[in-house]
CSV table of C-alpha atoms in Angstrom, one decimal:
chain,number,residue,atom,x,y,z
A,583,MET,CA,-7.0,30.1,-18.3
A,584,SER,CA,-5.1,33.3,-18.0
A,585,SER,CA,-2.7,34.3,-20.7
A,586,LEU,CA,1.0,34.3,-20.0
A,587,ILE,CA,1.9,36.5,-17.0
A,588,GLU,CA,5.4,37.6,-16.1
A,589,SER,CA,6.6,36.1,-12.8
A,590,PRO,CA,7.7,38.5,-10.1
A,591,SER,CA,11.5,38.3,-9.6
A,592,ALA,CA,13.0,36.8,-6.5
A,593,THR,CA,16.5,35.9,-5.4
A,594,PRO,CA,17.5,33.0,-3.1
A,595,HIS,CA,18.6,35.5,-0.4
A,596,ARG,CA,15.7,37.9,-0.3
A,597,THR,CA,12.5,37.1,1.6
A,598,PRO,CA,9.5,37.6,-0.7
A,599,THR,CA,6.5,39.5,0.4
A,600,GLY,CA,3.0,40.2,-1.1
A,601,GLU,CA,1.8,38.0,-3.9
A,602,MET,CA,2.9,35.2,-6.2
A,603,PHE,CA,1.3,33.2,-9.0
A,604,GLY,CA,0.0,29.7,-8.9
A,605,TYR,CA,-2.3,27.2,-10.6
A,606,GLN,CA,-5.5,26.4,-8.8
A,607,LEU,CA,-8.1,23.8,-9.5
A,608,ASP,CA,-11.5,25.4,-9.0
A,609,ALA,CA,-13.5,22.2,-9.8
A,610,PRO,CA,-12.7,19.1,-11.8
A,611,GLY,CA,-11.4,20.1,-15.3
A,612,SER,CA,-11.2,23.8,-14.3
A,613,LEU,CA,-7.6,25.1,-13.8
A,614,SER,CA,-6.8,28.8,-13.3
A,615,PHE,CA,-3.5,30.7,-13.2
A,616,ARG,CA,-3.9,33.5,-10.7
A,617,SER,CA,-2.3,35.7,-8.1
A,618,LEU,CA,-2.0,34.2,-4.6
A,619,PRO,CA,-0.6,35.4,-1.3
A,620,VAL,CA,3.0,34.3,-0.5
A,621,PRO,CA,2.7,32.0,2.5
A,622,SER,CA,4.3,32.9,5.9
A,623,THR,CA,7.4,31.0,7.0
A,624,PRO,CA,6.7,28.5,9.8
A,625,GLU,CA,8.8,29.0,12.9
A,626,ASP,CA,10.0,25.4,12.7
A,627,GLY,CA,10.0,25.3,8.9
A,628,VAL,CA,11.2,26.9,5.7
A,629,LEU,CA,9.9,29.0,2.8
A,630,MET,CA,11.0,27.8,-0.6
A,631,ARG,CA,11.0,29.4,-4.0
A,632,THR,CA,9.9,26.8,-6.5
A,633,ILE,CA,12.5,25.5,-9.0
A,634,ALA,CA,10.5,22.7,-10.6
A,635,THR,CA,7.3,20.7,-10.1
A,636,SER,CA,6.8,17.4,-12.0
A,637,ILE,CA,3.2,16.3,-12.8
A,638,CYS,CA,1.9,13.2,-11.1
A,639,SER,CA,-1.0,11.0,-12.0
A,640,THR,CA,-2.4,12.1,-8.6
A,641,ASP,CA,-2.6,15.7,-9.9
A,642,ILE,CA,-4.4,14.3,-12.9
A,643,SER,CA,-6.9,12.3,-10.8
A,644,PHE,CA,-7.8,15.5,-9.0
A,645,TYR,CA,-8.2,17.3,-12.3
A,646,GLU,CA,-10.4,14.5,-13.7
A,647,GLY,CA,-12.5,14.2,-10.5
A,648,ASN,CA,-11.3,10.8,-9.4
A,649,LEU,CA,-9.8,12.3,-6.2
A,650,PHE,CA,-11.2,15.1,-4.2
A,651,PRO,CA,-9.6,17.8,-2.0
A,652,GLN,CA,-11.2,18.8,1.2
A,653,GLN,CA,-12.3,22.0,-0.4
A,654,TYR,CA,-11.9,24.0,-3.7
A,655,PRO,CA,-10.0,25.9,-4.9
A,656,VAL,CA,-6.8,24.0,-4.4
A,657,THR,CA,-3.2,24.5,-5.7
A,658,LEU,CA,-2.1,21.2,-7.1
A,659,GLY,CA,1.4,19.8,-7.3
A,660,HIS,CA,3.5,17.8,-4.8
A,661,GLU,CA,6.5,16.4,-6.8
A,662,TYR,CA,8.4,19.4,-5.9
A,663,LEU,CA,11.9,20.9,-5.9
A,664,GLY,CA,12.4,24.2,-4.1
A,665,ARG,CA,15.2,26.5,-3.0
A,666,VAL,CA,15.2,27.8,0.6
A,667,VAL,CA,14.7,31.5,0.9
A,668,GLU,CA,13.9,31.8,4.6
A,669,VAL,CA,14.4,29.6,7.6
A,670,GLY,CA,12.2,29.7,10.7
A,671,ARG,CA,13.8,30.7,14.0
A,672,ARG,CA,13.1,27.3,15.6
A,673,LEU,CA,14.7,25.3,12.8
A,674,SER,CA,18.4,24.5,12.5
A,675,GLY,CA,20.6,22.4,10.3
A,676,ILE,CA,19.4,23.9,7.0
A,677,SER,CA,20.6,27.0,5.1
A,678,VAL,CA,19.2,29.6,2.8
A,679,GLY,CA,20.0,28.6,-0.8
A,680,GLU,CA,19.8,24.9,-0.3
A,681,ARG,CA,17.5,22.8,-2.6
A,682,ILE,CA,14.8,20.7,-0.9
A,683,VAL,CA,12.6,17.8,-2.0
A,684,TYR,CA,9.8,16.5,0.3
A,685,TRP,CA,7.3,13.6,0.5
A,686,GLY,CA,4.0,14.0,2.4
A,687,GLN,CA,2.4,16.9,4.2
A,688,SER,CA,-0.2,17.1,1.5
A,689,ASP,CA,-0.9,16.5,-2.2
A,690,PHE,CA,-1.0,20.2,-2.8
A,691,GLY,CA,0.8,23.5,-3.1
A,692,GLY,CA,3.6,22.8,-5.5
A,693,LEU,CA,2.3,24.5,-8.6
A,694,ALA,CA,3.0,28.0,-7.2
A,695,GLN,CA,6.0,30.2,-7.0
A,696,TYR,CA,6.6,29.7,-3.2
A,697,GLN,CA,5.9,26.8,-0.8
A,698,THR,CA,6.3,26.3,2.9
A,699,LEU,CA,7.5,23.1,4.6
A,700,ARG,CA,8.0,21.8,8.1
A,701,PRO,CA,10.6,19.1,7.3
A,702,VAL,CA,11.6,15.8,8.9
A,703,PHE,CA,15.0,14.6,7.9
A,704,ALA,CA,16.5,11.1,8.1
A,705,ARG,CA,17.1,9.9,11.6
A,706,GLN,CA,14.7,12.5,13.1
A,707,SER,CA,11.4,11.5,14.6
A,708,LEU,CA,9.4,14.8,14.8
A,709,ARG,CA,5.6,14.3,14.8
A,710,ASP,CA,2.6,16.5,14.4
A,711,HIS,CA,-0.3,14.2,13.7
A,712,PHE,CA,-3.9,15.2,12.8
A,713,PHE,CA,-6.9,13.5,11.3
A,714,ALA,CA,-7.4,14.3,7.6
A,715,GLU,CA,-10.9,14.4,6.3
A,716,ARG,CA,-9.9,12.0,3.6
A,717,ASP,CA,-10.1,9.2,6.1
A,718,PHE,CA,-6.5,8.8,7.4
A,719,MET,CA,-4.2,10.2,10.0
A,720,ASP,CA,-1.7,12.6,8.4
A,721,ASP,CA,1.3,14.5,9.6
A,722,ALA,CA,1.7,18.3,9.3
A,723,ARG,CA,5.4,17.6,8.8
A,724,ALA,CA,7.0,16.1,5.6
A,725,ALA,CA,9.9,13.8,5.0
A,726,ALA,CA,12.6,15.9,3.3
A,727,VAL,CA,16.0,15.7,1.8
A,728,VAL,CA,18.6,18.3,0.9
A,729,VAL,CA,19.6,17.8,-2.7
A,730,PRO,CA,23.4,17.9,-3.5
A,731,ASP,CA,24.7,19.9,-6.4
A,732,GLU,CA,25.6,16.8,-8.4
A,733,ILE,CA,21.9,16.0,-8.9
A,734,GLY,CA,20.3,18.3,-11.5
A,735,ASP,CA,16.9,20.0,-11.2
A,736,ASP,CA,15.2,17.6,-13.6
A,737,HIS,CA,16.5,14.5,-11.8
A,738,ALA,CA,15.7,16.0,-8.4
A,739,SER,CA,12.1,16.4,-9.2
A,740,LEU,CA,11.8,12.6,-9.5
A,741,ILE,CA,12.9,12.0,-6.0
A,742,GLU,CA,9.4,12.3,-4.7
A,743,PRO,CA,7.8,9.7,-7.0
A,744,VAL,CA,10.7,7.3,-6.5
A,745,THR,CA,10.0,7.7,-2.7
A,746,GLY,CA,6.4,6.8,-3.2
A,747,ALA,CA,7.2,3.6,-5.2
A,748,LEU,CA,10.0,2.6,-2.8
A,749,ARG,CA,7.9,3.0,0.3
A,750,SER,CA,5.4,0.5,-1.1
A,751,ILE,CA,8.0,-1.9,-2.4
A,752,LEU,CA,10.0,-1.9,0.9
A,753,ARG,CA,6.8,-2.6,2.9
A,754,ASN,CA,5.6,-5.3,0.4
A,755,PRO,CA,8.6,-6.7,-1.4
A,756,PRO,CA,8.6,-9.6,-3.9
A,757,GLU,CA,10.3,-12.8,-2.7
A,758,VAL,CA,13.4,-14.4,-4.2
A,759,GLY,CA,12.4,-16.1,-7.5
A,760,ASP,CA,9.1,-14.3,-7.9
A,761,ARG,CA,7.8,-13.5,-11.4
A,762,VAL,CA,6.6,-10.0,-11.3
A,763,LEU,CA,3.9,-8.1,-13.3
A,764,VAL,CA,3.7,-4.3,-13.2
A,765,LEU,CA,0.3,-3.0,-14.1
A,766,GLY,CA,0.7,0.4,-15.7
A,767,ALA,CA,3.9,1.5,-17.5
A,768,GLY,CA,3.6,5.2,-16.7
A,769,PRO,CA,6.3,6.9,-14.5
A,770,ILE,CA,5.6,4.9,-11.3
A,771,GLY,CA,5.5,1.7,-13.3
A,772,ILE,CA,8.9,2.5,-14.9
A,773,ILE,CA,10.3,3.4,-11.5
A,774,ALA,CA,9.0,0.2,-9.8
A,775,GLY,CA,10.0,-2.0,-12.7
A,776,ALA,CA,13.5,-0.6,-12.7
A,777,ILE,CA,13.8,-1.3,-8.9
A,778,PHE,CA,12.5,-4.8,-9.2
A,779,ALA,CA,14.8,-5.6,-12.1
A,780,ALA,CA,18.0,-4.1,-10.5
A,781,LEU,CA,17.6,-4.8,-6.8
A,782,TYR,CA,15.4,-7.9,-6.3
A,783,ALA,CA,16.3,-11.5,-7.3
A,784,THR,CA,13.1,-12.0,-9.4
A,785,SER,CA,12.8,-14.6,-12.1
A,786,GLY,CA,11.4,-12.0,-14.5
A,787,VAL,CA,9.6,-8.6,-14.6
A,788,ASP,CA,6.8,-8.0,-17.1
A,789,ALA,CA,4.5,-5.0,-17.7
A,790,THR,CA,1.2,-4.0,-19.2
A,791,ASP,CA,-0.3,-0.7,-20.4
A,792,ALA,CA,-3.0,0.5,-22.8
A,793,VAL,CA,-0.7,3.0,-24.5
A,794,PRO,CA,1.6,1.2,-27.1
A,795,ALA,CA,4.3,3.8,-26.6
A,796,ARG,CA,4.5,3.0,-22.9
A,797,THR,CA,4.7,-0.7,-23.4
A,798,ALA,CA,7.7,0.0,-25.7
A,799,GLN,CA,9.2,2.2,-23.0
A,800,ALA,CA,8.7,-0.6,-20.4
A,801,SER,CA,10.5,-3.0,-22.7
A,802,HIS,CA,13.4,-0.5,-23.1
A,803,PHE,CA,13.8,0.2,-19.4
A,804,PHE,CA,13.1,-3.2,-17.7
A,805,ALA,CA,10.4,-5.5,-19.0
A,806,ASP,CA,11.0,-9.0,-20.3
A,807,ASN,CA,7.5,-8.9,-21.8
A,808,ALA,CA,5.2,-5.9,-22.2
A,809,TYR,CA,1.6,-6.5,-23.0
A,810,LEU,CA,-1.3,-4.5,-24.3
A,811,PRO,CA,-4.6,-5.2,-22.4
A,812,ASP,CA,-5.9,-7.9,-24.8
A,813,GLU,CA,-2.5,-9.6,-24.7
A,814,LEU,CA,-2.6,-9.6,-20.9
A,815,ALA,CA,-6.0,-11.4,-21.1
A,816,ALA,CA,-4.3,-14.2,-23.0
A,817,VAL,CA,-1.5,-14.8,-20.4
A,818,PRO,CA,-2.0,-18.3,-18.8
A,819,GLU,CA,-3.4,-18.5,-15.3
A,820,SER,CA,-1.0,-18.9,-12.4
A,821,THR,CA,1.9,-17.2,-14.3
A,822,TYR,CA,2.8,-14.6,-11.7
A,823,ASP,CA,3.7,-14.6,-8.1
A,824,TYR,CA,3.5,-10.8,-7.5
A,825,VAL,CA,1.6,-7.9,-9.1
A,826,PHE,CA,2.3,-4.2,-8.6
A,827,ASP,CA,-0.8,-2.2,-9.5
A,828,CYS,CA,-0.1,1.4,-10.4
A,829,LEU,CA,-2.9,1.8,-12.9
A,830,PRO,CA,-5.0,5.0,-13.0
A,831,PRO,CA,-8.7,4.8,-12.3
A,832,LEU,CA,-10.4,2.7,-14.9
A,833,ASN,CA,-13.9,2.7,-16.3
A,834,VAL,CA,-14.3,-0.8,-17.7
A,835,ALA,CA,-17.8,-2.2,-18.4
A,836,ASP,CA,-16.7,-5.7,-19.3
A,837,PRO,CA,-15.0,-7.6,-16.5
A,838,ALA,CA,-13.2,-9.8,-19.0
A,839,ALA,CA,-11.5,-6.7,-20.4
A,840,CYS,CA,-10.4,-5.3,-17.0
A,841,PRO,CA,-6.6,-5.5,-16.5
A,842,ARG,CA,-6.9,-5.8,-12.8
A,843,ARG,CA,-9.1,-8.9,-13.0
A,844,ASN,CA,-6.9,-10.4,-15.7
A,845,ALA,CA,-3.8,-9.8,-13.5
A,846,MET,CA,-5.6,-11.6,-10.6
A,847,LEU,CA,-6.3,-14.5,-13.0
A,848,ALA,CA,-2.7,-14.6,-14.0
A,849,LEU,CA,-1.6,-14.7,-10.3
A,850,LYS,CA,-0.8,-18.0,-8.7
A,851,PRO,CA,-2.9,-19.1,-5.7
A,852,GLY,CA,-1.6,-17.2,-2.6
A,853,GLY,CA,0.0,-14.6,-4.9
A,854,LYS,CA,0.7,-11.0,-3.7
A,855,TYR,CA,-1.2,-8.1,-5.2
A,856,VAL,CA,0.2,-4.7,-4.3
A,857,LEU,CA,-2.2,-1.8,-4.7
A,858,TYR,CA,-0.3,1.4,-5.4
A,859,GLY,CA,-2.7,3.6,-7.4
A,860,ALA,CA,-5.3,5.5,-5.5
A,861,SER,CA,-8.9,6.6,-6.4
A,862,GLN,CA,-11.9,7.8,-4.5
A,863,THR,CA,-14.1,6.6,-7.4
A,864,ARG,CA,-15.3,2.9,-7.3
A,865,GLN,CA,-13.0,0.5,-9.1
A,866,LEU,CA,-13.7,-3.1,-10.3
A,867,LEU,CA,-11.9,-5.6,-8.1
A,868,ASP,CA,-12.9,-9.3,-8.3
A,869,THR,CA,-13.5,-10.4,-4.7
A,870,TRP,CA,-14.3,-13.9,-5.8
A,871,LEU,CA,-10.8,-14.3,-7.3
A,872,MET,CA,-9.3,-12.8,-4.1
A,873,LEU,CA,-11.2,-15.4,-2.0
A,874,SER,CA,-11.0,-18.4,-4.2
A,875,LYS,CA,-7.3,-18.1,-4.9
A,876,GLY,CA,-6.3,-16.7,-1.5
A,877,LEU,CA,-4.7,-13.6,-3.0
A,878,ARG,CA,-2.9,-11.3,-0.6
A,879,ILE,CA,-4.1,-7.7,-1.3
A,880,VAL,CA,-1.6,-5.3,0.3
A,881,SER,CA,-0.6,-1.6,0.2
A,882,ALA,CA,1.7,0.9,1.9
A,883,SER,CA,-0.4,3.1,4.2
A,884,PHE,CA,-0.6,6.9,4.0
A,885,ASP,CA,-1.8,6.7,7.6
A,886,VAL,CA,1.1,7.8,9.8
A,887,ARG,CA,0.0,5.5,12.6
A,888,SER,CA,1.1,2.6,10.3
A,889,TYR,CA,3.9,4.3,8.3
A,890,PRO,CA,5.3,7.2,10.4
A,891,MET,CA,6.8,10.2,8.6
A,892,HIS,CA,10.2,9.6,10.2
A,893,MET,CA,10.3,6.2,8.4
A,894,THR,CA,9.5,7.9,5.1
A,895,ALA,CA,12.4,10.3,5.8
A,896,LEU,CA,14.7,7.3,5.6
A,897,VAL,CA,13.1,6.2,2.4
A,898,ILE,CA,13.4,9.6,0.7
A,899,ASP,CA,17.1,9.5,1.4
A,900,LYS,CA,17.5,6.1,-0.3
A,901,ALA,CA,15.3,7.2,-3.2
A,902,MET,CA,17.7,10.1,-3.9
A,903,GLU,CA,20.5,7.5,-3.9
A,904,LEU,CA,18.7,5.3,-6.5
A,905,ILE,CA,18.6,8.3,-8.8
A,906,ARG,CA,22.2,9.3,-8.1
A,907,ARG,CA,23.4,5.8,-8.9
A,908,GLY,CA,21.3,5.6,-12.1
A,909,ILE,CA,19.2,2.6,-10.9
A,910,VAL,CA,16.2,4.7,-11.6
A,911,PRO,CA,16.7,6.1,-15.2
A,912,ALA,CA,15.9,9.7,-14.3
A,913,ALA,CA,17.9,11.1,-17.3
A,914,GLU,CA,15.6,9.3,-19.8
A,915,MET,CA,12.3,9.7,-17.8
A,916,VAL,CA,12.0,13.5,-18.1
A,917,THR,CA,10.6,13.7,-21.6
A,918,GLN,CA,8.8,17.1,-21.5
A,919,ARG,CA,9.7,20.5,-20.0
A,920,VAL,CA,7.1,23.3,-19.8
A,921,PRO,CA,7.7,26.9,-18.6
A,922,PHE,CA,5.6,27.7,-15.5
A,923,THR,CA,4.3,30.9,-17.1
A,924,ASP,CA,3.0,29.2,-20.2
A,925,ALA,CA,-0.5,28.6,-18.9
A,926,ALA,CA,-1.9,27.1,-22.1
A,927,ALA,CA,0.9,24.5,-22.2
A,928,VAL,CA,0.4,23.6,-18.5
A,929,GLU,CA,-3.4,23.2,-19.0
A,930,GLY,CA,-2.6,21.0,-22.1
A,931,VAL,CA,-0.4,18.7,-19.9
A,932,PHE,CA,-3.4,18.1,-17.6
A,933,ALA,CA,-6.0,17.7,-20.4
A,934,ASN,CA,-3.9,15.3,-22.5
A,935,TYR,CA,-2.1,13.3,-19.9
A,936,ARG,CA,-3.7,9.9,-20.2
A,937,GLY,CA,-2.9,9.4,-23.9
A,938,THR,CA,0.5,11.0,-24.0
A,939,PRO,CA,3.7,9.0,-24.7
A,940,HIS,CA,5.6,11.3,-22.3
A,941,LEU,CA,6.8,9.9,-19.0
A,942,LYS,CA,7.6,12.8,-16.8
A,943,THR,CA,6.6,16.4,-17.5
A,944,VAL,CA,8.5,19.0,-15.4
A,945,ILE,CA,7.1,22.5,-15.0
A,946,HIS,CA,10.1,24.7,-14.7
A,947,HIS,CA,10.3,28.0,-12.8
A,948,GLU,CA,14.0,28.7,-13.2
């Protein structure tokens, strides 16, 4: 890793040229802070100066080698807040100086000083589909929202992960009276649990996590019961109607100790199992339990043929509203702030993410 490097100055009303700094992943576990070219503004898009990027478990999965980009090096970061510094000549309805959050387009590019975007806003239906080499049809445009002044930078950086959880929940909601189990009490688990507890007529919402500090946080935010893995294994069969799985990739040799299998055991016959967490490494899922109990394994597609970007544009608008209304506890979820130019601290966030009690870490540029 490079030592601290001073950032080049930029103002919201001056178009940058030349070079910027960013964090690039050269291979799993190898993160570098280096000079990169400032991207060109799309004719139908914007160039943004980065304000803040929060770290997602997807970023960590790339760092750990459980997800793979199409090629290395790659600039990580997608939970992004930026300020518009230039607007393309074919884009209207957005102004220099406005703050933007987006969902989609890619998993990449946010941990740099500038980022481009071809936005789709609520009630638009612009499309630019292409086949991604990671086995789904993607959109070169991204669902986007202009952030009002009343929402601060820290809170705004959580709009993207709230959108991800909300997309999945809206497509695969619990039914009235369901008892819900959230697998994983990290940031997405807290967001999903808060949404279930506040907006759905469930009979209860529980959670499990391997980190004791996170089970305590789940109890604080939403959970009626919060289990460590061995405690989940003791939950009686057919306790739950609905499971929301946002666990990271697991390496569990003993099936009896696998939280996913134990959650399936705890589901009622015909129960719904919502898969949220993603991995390109093999994970242990018990197909016998799926078949014998008739479990419904569902997810919210990345593929825009199933979940078009203009639909996600409506969701990101509502996600921002959940933060504005305090339904998602954004004020308490940002528990660590790291300066963009502190390369050692940023690398530490990636290296120590799995065991940390922190919920959301925000890398600040301003």
